[in-house]
mmCIF file of C-alpha atoms in Angstrom:
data_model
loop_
_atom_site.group_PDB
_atom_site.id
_atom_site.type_symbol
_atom_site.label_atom_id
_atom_site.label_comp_id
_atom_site.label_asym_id
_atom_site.label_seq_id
_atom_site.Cartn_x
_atom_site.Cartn_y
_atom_site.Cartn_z
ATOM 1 C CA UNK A 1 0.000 0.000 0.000
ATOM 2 C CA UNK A 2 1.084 3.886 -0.225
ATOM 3 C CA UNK A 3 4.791 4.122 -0.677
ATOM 4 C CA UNK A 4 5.555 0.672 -0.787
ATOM 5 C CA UNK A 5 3.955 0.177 -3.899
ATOM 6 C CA UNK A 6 5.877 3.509 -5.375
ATOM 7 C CA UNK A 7 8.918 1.962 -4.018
ATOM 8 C CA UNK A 8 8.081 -1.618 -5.486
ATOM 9 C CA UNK A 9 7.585 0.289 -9.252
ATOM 10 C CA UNK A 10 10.912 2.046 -8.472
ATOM 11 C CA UNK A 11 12.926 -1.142 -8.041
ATOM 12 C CA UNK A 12 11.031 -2.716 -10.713
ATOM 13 C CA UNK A 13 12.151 0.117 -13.281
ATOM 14 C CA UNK A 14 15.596 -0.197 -11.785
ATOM 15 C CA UNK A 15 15.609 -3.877 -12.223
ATOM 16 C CA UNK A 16 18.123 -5.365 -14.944
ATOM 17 C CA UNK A 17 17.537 -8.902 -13.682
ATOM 18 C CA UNK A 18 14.148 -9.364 -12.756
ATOM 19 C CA UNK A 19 12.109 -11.747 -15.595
ATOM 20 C CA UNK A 20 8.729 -12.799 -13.990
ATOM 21 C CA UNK A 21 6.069 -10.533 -13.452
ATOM 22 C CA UNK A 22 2.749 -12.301 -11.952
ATOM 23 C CA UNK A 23 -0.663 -10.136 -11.293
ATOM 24 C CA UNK A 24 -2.443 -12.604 -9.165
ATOM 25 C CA UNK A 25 -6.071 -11.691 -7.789
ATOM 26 C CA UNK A 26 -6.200 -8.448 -6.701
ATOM 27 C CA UNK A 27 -9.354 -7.296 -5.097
ATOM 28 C CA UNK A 28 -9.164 -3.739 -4.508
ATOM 29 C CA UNK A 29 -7.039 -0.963 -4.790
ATOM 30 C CA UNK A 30 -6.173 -1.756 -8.728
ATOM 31 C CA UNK A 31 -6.017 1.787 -9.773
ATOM 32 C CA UNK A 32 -3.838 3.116 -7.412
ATOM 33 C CA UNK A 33 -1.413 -0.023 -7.949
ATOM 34 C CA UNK A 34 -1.778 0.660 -11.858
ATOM 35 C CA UNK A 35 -0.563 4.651 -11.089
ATOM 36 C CA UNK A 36 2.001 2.758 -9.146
ATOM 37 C CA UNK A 37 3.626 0.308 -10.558
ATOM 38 C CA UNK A 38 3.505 1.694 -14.297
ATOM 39 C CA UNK A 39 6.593 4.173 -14.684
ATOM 40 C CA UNK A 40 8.388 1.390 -13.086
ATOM 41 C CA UNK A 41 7.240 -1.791 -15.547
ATOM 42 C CA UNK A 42 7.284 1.137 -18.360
ATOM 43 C CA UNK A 43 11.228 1.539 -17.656
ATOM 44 C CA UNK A 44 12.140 -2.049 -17.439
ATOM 45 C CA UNK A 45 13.776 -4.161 -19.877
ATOM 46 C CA UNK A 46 14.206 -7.720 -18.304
ATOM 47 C CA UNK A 47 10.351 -8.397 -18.225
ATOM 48 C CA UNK A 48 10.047 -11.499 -19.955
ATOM 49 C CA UNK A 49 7.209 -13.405 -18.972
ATOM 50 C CA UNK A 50 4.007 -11.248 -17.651
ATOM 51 C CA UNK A 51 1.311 -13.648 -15.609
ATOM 52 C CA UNK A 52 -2.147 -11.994 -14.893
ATOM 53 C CA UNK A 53 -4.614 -13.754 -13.198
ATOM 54 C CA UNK A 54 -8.247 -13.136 -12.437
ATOM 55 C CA UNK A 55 -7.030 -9.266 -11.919
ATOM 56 C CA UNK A 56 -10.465 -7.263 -10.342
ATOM 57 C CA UNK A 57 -10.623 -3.623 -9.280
ATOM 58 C CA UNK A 58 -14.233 -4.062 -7.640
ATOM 59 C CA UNK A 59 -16.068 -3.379 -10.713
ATOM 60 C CA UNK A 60 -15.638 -6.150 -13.921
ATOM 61 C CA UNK A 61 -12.587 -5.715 -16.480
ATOM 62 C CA UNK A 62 -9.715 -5.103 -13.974
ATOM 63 C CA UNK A 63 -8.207 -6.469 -16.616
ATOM 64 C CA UNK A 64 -8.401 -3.245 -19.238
ATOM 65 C CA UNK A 65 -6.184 -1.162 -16.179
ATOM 66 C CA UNK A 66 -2.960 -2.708 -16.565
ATOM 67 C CA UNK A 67 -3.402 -3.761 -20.507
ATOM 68 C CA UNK A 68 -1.825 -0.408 -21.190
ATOM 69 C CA UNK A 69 0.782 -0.497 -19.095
ATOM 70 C CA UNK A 70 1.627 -4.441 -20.401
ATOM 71 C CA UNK A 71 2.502 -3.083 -23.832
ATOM 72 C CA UNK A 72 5.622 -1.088 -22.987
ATOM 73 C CA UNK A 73 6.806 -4.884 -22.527
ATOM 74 C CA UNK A 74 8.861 -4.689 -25.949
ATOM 75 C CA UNK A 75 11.102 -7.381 -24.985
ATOM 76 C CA UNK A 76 8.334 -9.675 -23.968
ATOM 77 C CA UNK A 77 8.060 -13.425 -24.221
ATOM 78 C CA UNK A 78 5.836 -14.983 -22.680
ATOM 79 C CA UNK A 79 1.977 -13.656 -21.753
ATOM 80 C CA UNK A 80 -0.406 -15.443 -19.726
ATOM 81 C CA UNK A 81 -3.415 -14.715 -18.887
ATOM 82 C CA UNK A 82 -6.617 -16.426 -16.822
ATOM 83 C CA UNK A 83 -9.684 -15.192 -14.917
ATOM 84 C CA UNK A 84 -10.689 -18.809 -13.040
ATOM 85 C CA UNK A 85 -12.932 -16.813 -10.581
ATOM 86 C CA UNK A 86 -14.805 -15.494 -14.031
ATOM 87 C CA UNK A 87 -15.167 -11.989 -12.391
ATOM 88 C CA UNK A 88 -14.627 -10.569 -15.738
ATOM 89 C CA UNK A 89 -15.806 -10.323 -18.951
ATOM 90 C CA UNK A 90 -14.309 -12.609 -20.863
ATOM 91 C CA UNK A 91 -15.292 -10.903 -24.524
ATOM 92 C CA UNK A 92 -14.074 -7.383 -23.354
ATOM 93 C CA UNK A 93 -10.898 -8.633 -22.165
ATOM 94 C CA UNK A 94 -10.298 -10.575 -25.393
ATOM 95 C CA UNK A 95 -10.665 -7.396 -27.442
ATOM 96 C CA UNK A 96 -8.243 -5.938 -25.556
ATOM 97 C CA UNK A 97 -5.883 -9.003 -25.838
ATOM 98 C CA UNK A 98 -6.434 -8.728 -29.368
ATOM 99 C CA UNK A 99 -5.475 -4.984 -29.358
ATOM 100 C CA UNK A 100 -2.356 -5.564 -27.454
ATOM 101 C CA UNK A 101 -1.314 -8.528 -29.653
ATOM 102 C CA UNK A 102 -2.489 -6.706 -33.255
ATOM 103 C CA UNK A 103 -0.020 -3.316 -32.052
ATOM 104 C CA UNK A 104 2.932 -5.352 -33.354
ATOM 105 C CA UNK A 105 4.914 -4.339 -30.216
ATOM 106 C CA UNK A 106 4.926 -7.819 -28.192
ATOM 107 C CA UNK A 107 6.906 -10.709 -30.042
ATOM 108 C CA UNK A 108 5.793 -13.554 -28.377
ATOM 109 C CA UNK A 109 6.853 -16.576 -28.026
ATOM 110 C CA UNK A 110 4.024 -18.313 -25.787
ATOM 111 C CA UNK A 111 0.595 -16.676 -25.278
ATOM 112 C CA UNK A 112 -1.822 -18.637 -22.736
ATOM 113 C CA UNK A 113 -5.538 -17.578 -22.248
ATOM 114 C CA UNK A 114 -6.254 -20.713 -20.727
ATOM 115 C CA UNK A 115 -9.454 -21.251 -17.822
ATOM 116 C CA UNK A 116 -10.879 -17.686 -18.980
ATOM 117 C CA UNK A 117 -14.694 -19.162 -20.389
ATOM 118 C CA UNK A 118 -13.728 -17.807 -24.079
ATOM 119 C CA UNK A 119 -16.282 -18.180 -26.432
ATOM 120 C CA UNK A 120 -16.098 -18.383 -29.990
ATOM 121 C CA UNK A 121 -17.267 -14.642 -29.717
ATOM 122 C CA UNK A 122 -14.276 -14.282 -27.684
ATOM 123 C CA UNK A 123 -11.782 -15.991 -30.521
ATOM 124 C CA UNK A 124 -13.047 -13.681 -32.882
ATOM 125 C CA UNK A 125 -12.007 -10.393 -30.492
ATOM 126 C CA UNK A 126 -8.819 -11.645 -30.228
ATOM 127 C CA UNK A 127 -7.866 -14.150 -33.098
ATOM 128 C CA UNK A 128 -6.947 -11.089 -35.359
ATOM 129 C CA UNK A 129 -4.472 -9.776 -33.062
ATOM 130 C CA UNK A 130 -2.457 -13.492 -34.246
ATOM 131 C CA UNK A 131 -1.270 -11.629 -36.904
ATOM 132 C CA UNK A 132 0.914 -9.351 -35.051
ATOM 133 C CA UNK A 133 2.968 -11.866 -33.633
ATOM 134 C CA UNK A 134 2.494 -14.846 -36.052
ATOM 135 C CA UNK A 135 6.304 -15.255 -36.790
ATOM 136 C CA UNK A 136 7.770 -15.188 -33.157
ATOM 137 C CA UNK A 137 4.354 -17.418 -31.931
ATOM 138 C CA UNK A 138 5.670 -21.124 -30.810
ATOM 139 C CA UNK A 139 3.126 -21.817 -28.324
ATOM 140 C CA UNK A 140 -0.139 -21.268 -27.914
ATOM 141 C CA UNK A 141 -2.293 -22.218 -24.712
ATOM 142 C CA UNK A 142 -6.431 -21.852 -25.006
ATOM 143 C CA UNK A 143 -7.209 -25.041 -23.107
ATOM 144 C CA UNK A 144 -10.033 -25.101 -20.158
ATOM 145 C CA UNK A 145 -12.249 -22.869 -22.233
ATOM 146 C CA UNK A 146 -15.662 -22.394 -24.444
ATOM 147 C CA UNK A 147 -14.512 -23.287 -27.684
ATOM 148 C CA UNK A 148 -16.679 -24.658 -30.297
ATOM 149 C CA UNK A 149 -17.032 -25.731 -34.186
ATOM 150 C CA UNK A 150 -16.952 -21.499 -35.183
ATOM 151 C CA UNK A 151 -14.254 -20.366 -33.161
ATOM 152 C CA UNK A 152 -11.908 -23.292 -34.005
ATOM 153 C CA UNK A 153 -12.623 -22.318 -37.534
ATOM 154 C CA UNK A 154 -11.959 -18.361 -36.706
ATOM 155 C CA UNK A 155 -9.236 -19.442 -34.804
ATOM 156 C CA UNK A 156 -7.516 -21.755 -37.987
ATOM 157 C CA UNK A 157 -7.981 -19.098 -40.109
ATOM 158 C CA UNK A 158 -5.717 -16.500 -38.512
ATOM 159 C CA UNK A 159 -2.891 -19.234 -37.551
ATOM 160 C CA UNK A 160 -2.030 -19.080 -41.294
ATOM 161 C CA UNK A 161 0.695 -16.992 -40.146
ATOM 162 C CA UNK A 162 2.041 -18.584 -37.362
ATOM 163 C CA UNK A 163 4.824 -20.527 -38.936
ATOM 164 C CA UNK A 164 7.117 -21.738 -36.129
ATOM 165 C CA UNK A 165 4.291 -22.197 -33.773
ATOM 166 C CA UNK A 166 5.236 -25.352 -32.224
ATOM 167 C CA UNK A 167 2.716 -26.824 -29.646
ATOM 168 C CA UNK A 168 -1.399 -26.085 -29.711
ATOM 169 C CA UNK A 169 -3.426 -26.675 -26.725
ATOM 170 C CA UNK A 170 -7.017 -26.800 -26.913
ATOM 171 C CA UNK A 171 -7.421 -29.031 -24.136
ATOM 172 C CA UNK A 172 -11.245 -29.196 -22.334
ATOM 173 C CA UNK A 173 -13.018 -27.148 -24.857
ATOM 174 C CA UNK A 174 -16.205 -28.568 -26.573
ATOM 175 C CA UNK A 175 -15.621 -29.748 -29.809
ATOM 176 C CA UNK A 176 -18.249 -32.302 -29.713
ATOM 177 C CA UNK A 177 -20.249 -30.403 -32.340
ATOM 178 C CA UNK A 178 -16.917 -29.017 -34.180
ATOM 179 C CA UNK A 179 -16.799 -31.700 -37.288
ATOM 180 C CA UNK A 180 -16.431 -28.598 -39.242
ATOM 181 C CA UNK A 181 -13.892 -27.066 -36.646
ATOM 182 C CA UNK A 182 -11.786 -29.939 -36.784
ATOM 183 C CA UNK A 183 -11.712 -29.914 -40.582
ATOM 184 C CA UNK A 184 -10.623 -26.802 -40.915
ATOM 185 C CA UNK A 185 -7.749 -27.543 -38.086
ATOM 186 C CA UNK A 186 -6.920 -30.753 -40.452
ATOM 187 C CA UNK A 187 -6.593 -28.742 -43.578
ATOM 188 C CA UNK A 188 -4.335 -25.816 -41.748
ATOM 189 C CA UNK A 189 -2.157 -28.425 -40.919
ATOM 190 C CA UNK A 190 -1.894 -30.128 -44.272
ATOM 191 C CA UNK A 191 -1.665 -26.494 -46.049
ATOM 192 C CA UNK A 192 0.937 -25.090 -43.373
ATOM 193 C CA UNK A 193 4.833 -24.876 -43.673
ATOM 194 C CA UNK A 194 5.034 -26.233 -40.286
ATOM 195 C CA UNK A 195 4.978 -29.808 -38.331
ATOM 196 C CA UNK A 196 3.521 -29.596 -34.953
ATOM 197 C CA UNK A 197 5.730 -31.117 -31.826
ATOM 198 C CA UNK A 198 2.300 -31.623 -29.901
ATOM 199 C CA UNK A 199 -1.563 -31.324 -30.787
ATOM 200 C CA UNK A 200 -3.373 -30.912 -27.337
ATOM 201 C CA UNK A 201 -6.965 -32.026 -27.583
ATOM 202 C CA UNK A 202 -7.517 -34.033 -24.287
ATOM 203 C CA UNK A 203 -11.549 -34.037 -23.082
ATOM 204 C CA UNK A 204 -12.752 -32.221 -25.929
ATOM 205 C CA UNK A 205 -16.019 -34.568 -26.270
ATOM 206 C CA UNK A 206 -14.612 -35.285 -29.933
ATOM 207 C CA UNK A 207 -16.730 -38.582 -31.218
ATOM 208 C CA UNK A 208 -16.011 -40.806 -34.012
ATOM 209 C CA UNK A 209 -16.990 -37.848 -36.773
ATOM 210 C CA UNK A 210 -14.743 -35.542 -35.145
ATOM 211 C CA UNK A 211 -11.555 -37.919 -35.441
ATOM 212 C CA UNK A 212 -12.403 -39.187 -39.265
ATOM 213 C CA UNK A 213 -12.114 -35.349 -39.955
ATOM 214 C CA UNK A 214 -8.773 -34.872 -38.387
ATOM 215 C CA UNK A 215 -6.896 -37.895 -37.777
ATOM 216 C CA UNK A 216 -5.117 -38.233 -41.408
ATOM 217 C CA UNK A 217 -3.484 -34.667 -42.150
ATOM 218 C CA UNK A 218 -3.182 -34.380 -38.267
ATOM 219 C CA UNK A 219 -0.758 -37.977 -37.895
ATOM 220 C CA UNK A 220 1.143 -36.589 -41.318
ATOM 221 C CA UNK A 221 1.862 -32.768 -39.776
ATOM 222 C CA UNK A 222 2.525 -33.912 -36.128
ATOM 223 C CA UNK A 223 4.903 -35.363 -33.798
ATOM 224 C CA UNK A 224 2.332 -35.714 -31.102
ATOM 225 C CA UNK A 225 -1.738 -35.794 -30.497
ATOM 226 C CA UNK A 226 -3.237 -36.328 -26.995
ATOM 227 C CA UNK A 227 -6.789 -37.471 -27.288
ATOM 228 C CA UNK A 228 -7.053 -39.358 -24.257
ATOM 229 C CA UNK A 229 -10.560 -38.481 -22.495
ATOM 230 C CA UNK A 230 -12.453 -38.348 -25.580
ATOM 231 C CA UNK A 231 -14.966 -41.154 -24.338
ATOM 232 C CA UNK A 232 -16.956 -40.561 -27.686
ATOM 233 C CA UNK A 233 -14.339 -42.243 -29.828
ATOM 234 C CA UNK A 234 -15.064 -46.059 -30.322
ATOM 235 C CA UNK A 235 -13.661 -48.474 -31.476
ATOM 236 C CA UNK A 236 -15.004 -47.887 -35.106
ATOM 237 C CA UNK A 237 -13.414 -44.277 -35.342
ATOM 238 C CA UNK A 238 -10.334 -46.071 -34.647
ATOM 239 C CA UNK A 239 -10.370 -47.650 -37.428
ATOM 240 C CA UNK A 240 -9.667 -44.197 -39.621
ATOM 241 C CA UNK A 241 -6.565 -44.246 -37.797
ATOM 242 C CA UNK A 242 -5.441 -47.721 -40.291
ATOM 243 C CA UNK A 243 -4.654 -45.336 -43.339
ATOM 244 C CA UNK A 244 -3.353 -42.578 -41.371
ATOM 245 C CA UNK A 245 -0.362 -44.850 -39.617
ATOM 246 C CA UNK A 246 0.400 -46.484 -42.532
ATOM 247 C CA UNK A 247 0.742 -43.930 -44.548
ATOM 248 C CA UNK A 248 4.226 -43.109 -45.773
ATOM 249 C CA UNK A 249 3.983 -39.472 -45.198
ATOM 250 C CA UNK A 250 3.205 -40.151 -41.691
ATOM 251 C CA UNK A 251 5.346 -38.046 -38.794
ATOM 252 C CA UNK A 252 3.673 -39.025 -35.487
ATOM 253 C CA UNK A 253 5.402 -40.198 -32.619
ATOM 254 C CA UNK A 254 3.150 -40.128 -30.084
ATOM 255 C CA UNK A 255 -0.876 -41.164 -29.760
ATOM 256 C CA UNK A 256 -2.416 -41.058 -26.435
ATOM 257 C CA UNK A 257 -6.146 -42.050 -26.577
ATOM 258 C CA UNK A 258 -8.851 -43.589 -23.966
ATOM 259 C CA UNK A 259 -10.895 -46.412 -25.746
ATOM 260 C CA UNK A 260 -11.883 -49.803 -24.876
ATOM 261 C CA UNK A 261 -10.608 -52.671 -27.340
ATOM 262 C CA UNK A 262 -10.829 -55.784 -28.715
ATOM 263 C CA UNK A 263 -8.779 -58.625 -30.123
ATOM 264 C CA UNK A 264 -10.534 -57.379 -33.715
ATOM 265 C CA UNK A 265 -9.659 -53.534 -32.745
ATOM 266 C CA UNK A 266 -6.580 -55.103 -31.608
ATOM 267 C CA UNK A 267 -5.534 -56.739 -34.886
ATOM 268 C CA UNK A 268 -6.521 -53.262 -37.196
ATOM 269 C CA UNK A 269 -3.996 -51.454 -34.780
ATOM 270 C CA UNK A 270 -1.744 -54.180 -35.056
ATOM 271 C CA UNK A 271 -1.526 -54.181 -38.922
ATOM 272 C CA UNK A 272 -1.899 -50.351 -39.082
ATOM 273 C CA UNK A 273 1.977 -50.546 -37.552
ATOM 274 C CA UNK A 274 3.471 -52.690 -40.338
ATOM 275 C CA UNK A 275 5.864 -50.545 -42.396
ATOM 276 C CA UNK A 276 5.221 -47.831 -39.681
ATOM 277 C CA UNK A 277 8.479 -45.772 -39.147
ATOM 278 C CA UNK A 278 7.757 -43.054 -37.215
ATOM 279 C CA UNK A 279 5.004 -43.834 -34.117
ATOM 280 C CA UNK A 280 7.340 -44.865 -30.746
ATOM 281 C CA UNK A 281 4.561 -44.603 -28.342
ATOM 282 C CA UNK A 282 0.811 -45.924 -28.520
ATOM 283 C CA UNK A 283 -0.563 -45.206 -25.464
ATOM 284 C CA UNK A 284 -4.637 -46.589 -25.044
ATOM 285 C CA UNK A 285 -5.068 -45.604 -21.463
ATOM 286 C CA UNK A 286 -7.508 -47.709 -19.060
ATOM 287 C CA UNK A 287 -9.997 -45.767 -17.533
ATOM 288 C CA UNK A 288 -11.181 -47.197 -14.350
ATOM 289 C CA UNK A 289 -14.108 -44.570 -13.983
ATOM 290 C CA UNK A 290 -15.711 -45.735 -16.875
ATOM 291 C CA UNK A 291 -15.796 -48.910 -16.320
ATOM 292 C CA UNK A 292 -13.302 -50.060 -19.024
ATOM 293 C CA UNK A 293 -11.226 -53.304 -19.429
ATOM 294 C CA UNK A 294 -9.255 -54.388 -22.539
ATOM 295 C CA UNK A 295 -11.239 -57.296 -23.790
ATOM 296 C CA UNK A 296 -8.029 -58.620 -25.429
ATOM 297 C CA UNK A 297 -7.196 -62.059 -25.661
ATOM 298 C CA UNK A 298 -4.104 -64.221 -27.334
ATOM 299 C CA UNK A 299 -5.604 -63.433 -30.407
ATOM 300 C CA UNK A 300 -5.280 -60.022 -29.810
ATOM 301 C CA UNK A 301 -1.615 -59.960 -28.452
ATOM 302 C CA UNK A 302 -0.307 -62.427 -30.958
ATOM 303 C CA UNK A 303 -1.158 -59.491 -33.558
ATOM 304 C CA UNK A 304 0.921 -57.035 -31.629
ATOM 305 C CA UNK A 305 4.004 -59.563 -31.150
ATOM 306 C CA UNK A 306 3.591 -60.370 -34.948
ATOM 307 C CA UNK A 307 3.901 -57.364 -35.951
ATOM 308 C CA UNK A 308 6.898 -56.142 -34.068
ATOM 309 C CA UNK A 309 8.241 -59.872 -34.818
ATOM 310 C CA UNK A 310 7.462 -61.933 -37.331
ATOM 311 C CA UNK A 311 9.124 -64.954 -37.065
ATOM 312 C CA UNK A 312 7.829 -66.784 -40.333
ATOM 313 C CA UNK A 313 11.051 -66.164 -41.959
ATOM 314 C CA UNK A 314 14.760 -64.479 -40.990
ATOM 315 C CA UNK A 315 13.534 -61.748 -43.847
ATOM 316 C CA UNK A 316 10.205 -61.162 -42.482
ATOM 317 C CA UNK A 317 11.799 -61.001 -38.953
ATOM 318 C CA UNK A 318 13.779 -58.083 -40.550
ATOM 319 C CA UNK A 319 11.251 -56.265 -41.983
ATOM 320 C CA UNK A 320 9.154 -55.907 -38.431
ATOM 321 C CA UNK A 321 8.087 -53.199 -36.498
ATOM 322 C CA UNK A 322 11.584 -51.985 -34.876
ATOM 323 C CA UNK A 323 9.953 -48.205 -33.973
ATOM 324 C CA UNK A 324 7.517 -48.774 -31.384
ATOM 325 C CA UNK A 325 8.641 -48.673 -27.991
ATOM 326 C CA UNK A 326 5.274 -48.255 -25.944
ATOM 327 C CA UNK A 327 2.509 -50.139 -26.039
ATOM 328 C CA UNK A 328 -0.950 -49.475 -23.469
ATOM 329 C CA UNK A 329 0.015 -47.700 -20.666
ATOM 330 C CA UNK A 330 1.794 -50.094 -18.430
ATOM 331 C CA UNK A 331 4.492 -52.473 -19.430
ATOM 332 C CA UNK A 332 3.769 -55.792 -19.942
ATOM 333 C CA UNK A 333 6.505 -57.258 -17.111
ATOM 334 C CA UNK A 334 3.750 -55.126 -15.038
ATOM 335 C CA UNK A 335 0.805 -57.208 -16.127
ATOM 336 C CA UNK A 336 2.294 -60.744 -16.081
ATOM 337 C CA UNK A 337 2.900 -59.784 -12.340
ATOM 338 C CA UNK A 338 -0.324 -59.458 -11.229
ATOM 339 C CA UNK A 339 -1.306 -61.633 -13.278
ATOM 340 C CA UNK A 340 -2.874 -60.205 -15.891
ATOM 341 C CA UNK A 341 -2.832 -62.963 -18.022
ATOM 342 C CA UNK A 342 -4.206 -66.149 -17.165
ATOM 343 C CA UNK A 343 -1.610 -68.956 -18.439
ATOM 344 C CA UNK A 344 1.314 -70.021 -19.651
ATOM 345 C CA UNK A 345 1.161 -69.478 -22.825
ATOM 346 C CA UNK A 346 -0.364 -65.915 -22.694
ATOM 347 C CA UNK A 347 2.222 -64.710 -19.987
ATOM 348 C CA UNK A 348 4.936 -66.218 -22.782
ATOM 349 C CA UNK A 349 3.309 -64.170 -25.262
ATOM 350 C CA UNK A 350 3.695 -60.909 -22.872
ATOM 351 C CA UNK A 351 7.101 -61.166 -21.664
ATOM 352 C CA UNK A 352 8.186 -61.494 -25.310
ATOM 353 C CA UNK A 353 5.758 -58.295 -26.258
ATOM 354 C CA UNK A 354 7.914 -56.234 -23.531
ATOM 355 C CA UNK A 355 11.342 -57.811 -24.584
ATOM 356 C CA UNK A 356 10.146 -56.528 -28.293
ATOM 357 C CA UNK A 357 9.220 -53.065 -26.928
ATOM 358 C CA UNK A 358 12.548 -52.681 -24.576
ATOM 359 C CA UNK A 359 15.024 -53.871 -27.719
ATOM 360 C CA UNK A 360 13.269 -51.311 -30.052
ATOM 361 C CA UNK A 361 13.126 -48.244 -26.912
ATOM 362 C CA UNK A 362 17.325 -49.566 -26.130
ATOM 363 C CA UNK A 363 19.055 -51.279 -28.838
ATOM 364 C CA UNK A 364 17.160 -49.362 -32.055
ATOM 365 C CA UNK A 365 20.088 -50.057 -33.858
ATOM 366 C CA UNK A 366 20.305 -53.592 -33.550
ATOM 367 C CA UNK A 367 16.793 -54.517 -32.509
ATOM 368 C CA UNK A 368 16.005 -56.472 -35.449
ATOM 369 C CA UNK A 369 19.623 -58.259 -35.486
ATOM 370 C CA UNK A 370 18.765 -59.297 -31.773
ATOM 371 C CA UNK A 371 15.187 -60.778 -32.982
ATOM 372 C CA UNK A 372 16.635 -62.798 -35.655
ATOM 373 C CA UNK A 373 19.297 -64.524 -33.892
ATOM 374 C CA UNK A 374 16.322 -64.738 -30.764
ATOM 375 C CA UNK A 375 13.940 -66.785 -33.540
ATOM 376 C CA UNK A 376 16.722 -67.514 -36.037
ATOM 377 C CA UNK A 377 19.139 -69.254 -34.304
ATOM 378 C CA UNK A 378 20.619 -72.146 -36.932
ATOM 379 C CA UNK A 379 22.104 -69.113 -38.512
#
């Protein structure tokens, strides 16, 4: 209060070290701490990652105080922004995000509006104000939000010029209606100059629609896609994930999903992995809350160890899956413990599914000399 918030401004206009500047919650007073603080945050040049967080003056839009003061940031980096008590209005402080962004004077690197209820009215405020910082943009944060089908669409069509934007979060938004939405995000990332490290879409209600729209130019443009908690997906939208692993152009490393299989679902996975280069980790979590159990049998893990070993013949045994490295979410030593399978023949079949997994994860290089002369060994 009083002078020591003028003396907090002077030390943080004096500051040539000082980097993190967090706004948390402030409940009264906001004026007075805007008049104080700005000179000071005006002056400085270390600032390089500005957090404000459900910022309230006593009336709505505490936000709009310190937006001014924010954009004497030149050397900014990193912006983020959240109002999880939802005292404000999320539209109006979207157009001023969007006003801030649109100036040309921040060159971010991450902005996060995450937990703020933004609408697709509220991707529209802002969305334009991409465009100002579309070449320095690498990661980009609007999970926990109010998303639907139109504002993923808005959204795509101002990402055109984020180049070198490297990771897209869209975590917990609705895109159960968003078919459209997620078409649009599928032909973005086919038309972009750009491959995505990691496509965030966990609990997004996506169904079976949602994932034939996406999966294909999504699995040939990224390294890795998290749709684990989309309990819509079934088994048959799966299936549009055969083409998409097998295809030659494909780049992902990573899948994390939450489905329920079978020894059929089992056995398209399974074959959607031969000649697959590129996907290390398959990750179909269990899901305990919902009741779900992998209905797989011998059948089903036969097609797995087949694929990553394929002991027909020494040439076939060299042509198997050497890539993948994860496979569920537990390993399989894990399971034969607790006795997760119930014989012989089916705890044979695991410990040899892990050995598989651990030579391609340790010894890539000579994973598929170490399965021949395993299968092979008159030669």
């Amino acid at each position: 209060k009083g002078d020591d918030l003028r003396w907090l401004g002077y030390f943080i206009g004096r500051s040539e070290s000082l980097q993190e500047l967090t706004i948390d919650g402030f409940s009264g007073g906001l004026q007075r701490m805007v008049r104080a603080l700005s000179d000071g945050i005006a002056r400085n040049q270390s600032i390089q990652q500005v957090s404000v967080r459900s910022v309230r003056s006593g009336r709505k839009n505490g936000f709009a105080k310190i937006a001014g003061v924010l954009g004497n940031l030149t050397q900014l980096e990193k912006f983020y922004y959240s109002d999880y008590t939802h005292n404000n209005d999320p539209l109006i402080d979207c157009v001023t995000i969007g006003t801030l962004l649109e100036s040309g004077v921040w060159k971010l690197k991450e902005l996060s509006l995450s937990g703020s209820e933004i609408d697709d009215a509220g991707v529209a405020a802002f969305a334009h104000g991409l465009t100002g910082i579309g070449e320095s943009l690498e990661v980009l944060d609007l999970s926990g939000n109010s998303i639907g089908s139109e504002g993923l669409s808005t959204l795509v069509a101002t990402l055109a010029n984020c180049t070198n934007i490297k990771r897209l979060d869209l975590n917990g938004n609705d895109f159960s209606m968003a078919a459209a939405g997620l078409r649009s995000l599928s032909d973005w990332l086919q038309t972009a100059a750009l491959t995505l490290d990691e496509l965030c879409l966990r609990k997004c209600e996506i169904n079976d629609e949602g994932l034939q729209g996406l999966i294909e130019r999504a699995a040939n443009n990224c390294k890795v896609i998290n749709l684990s908690g989309n309990y819509d997906i079934t088994a048959l939208g799966l299936r549009n994930l055969h083409t998409s692993l097998q295809s030659e152009r494909c780049r992902l490393k990573r899948l994390h999903l939450n489905t329920s299989i079978g020894d059929d679902d089992a056995e398209i996975f399974a074959r959607s992995l031969v000649g697959n280069k590129s996907l290390k980790h398959l990750r179909v979590v269990y899901d305990g809350d919902y009741g779900w159990e992998h209905s797989i049998t011998l059948a089903g893990w036969f097609a797995f160890s087949n694929v990553l070993c394929d002991t027909s013949t020494v040439n076939n045994t060299y042509l198997s899956n050497h890539t993948l490295q994860e496979l569920w979410e537990y390993n399989y030593d894990f399971y034969c413990y607790w006795g997760y399978f119930e014989d012989v023949e089916e705890c044979e079949r695991g410990r040899n599914l892990a050995l598989y997994l651990q030579l391609n994860k340790y010894h890539p290089q000579h994973a598929a000399r170490c399965k021949i002369l395993m299968h092979h060994s008159h030669l």
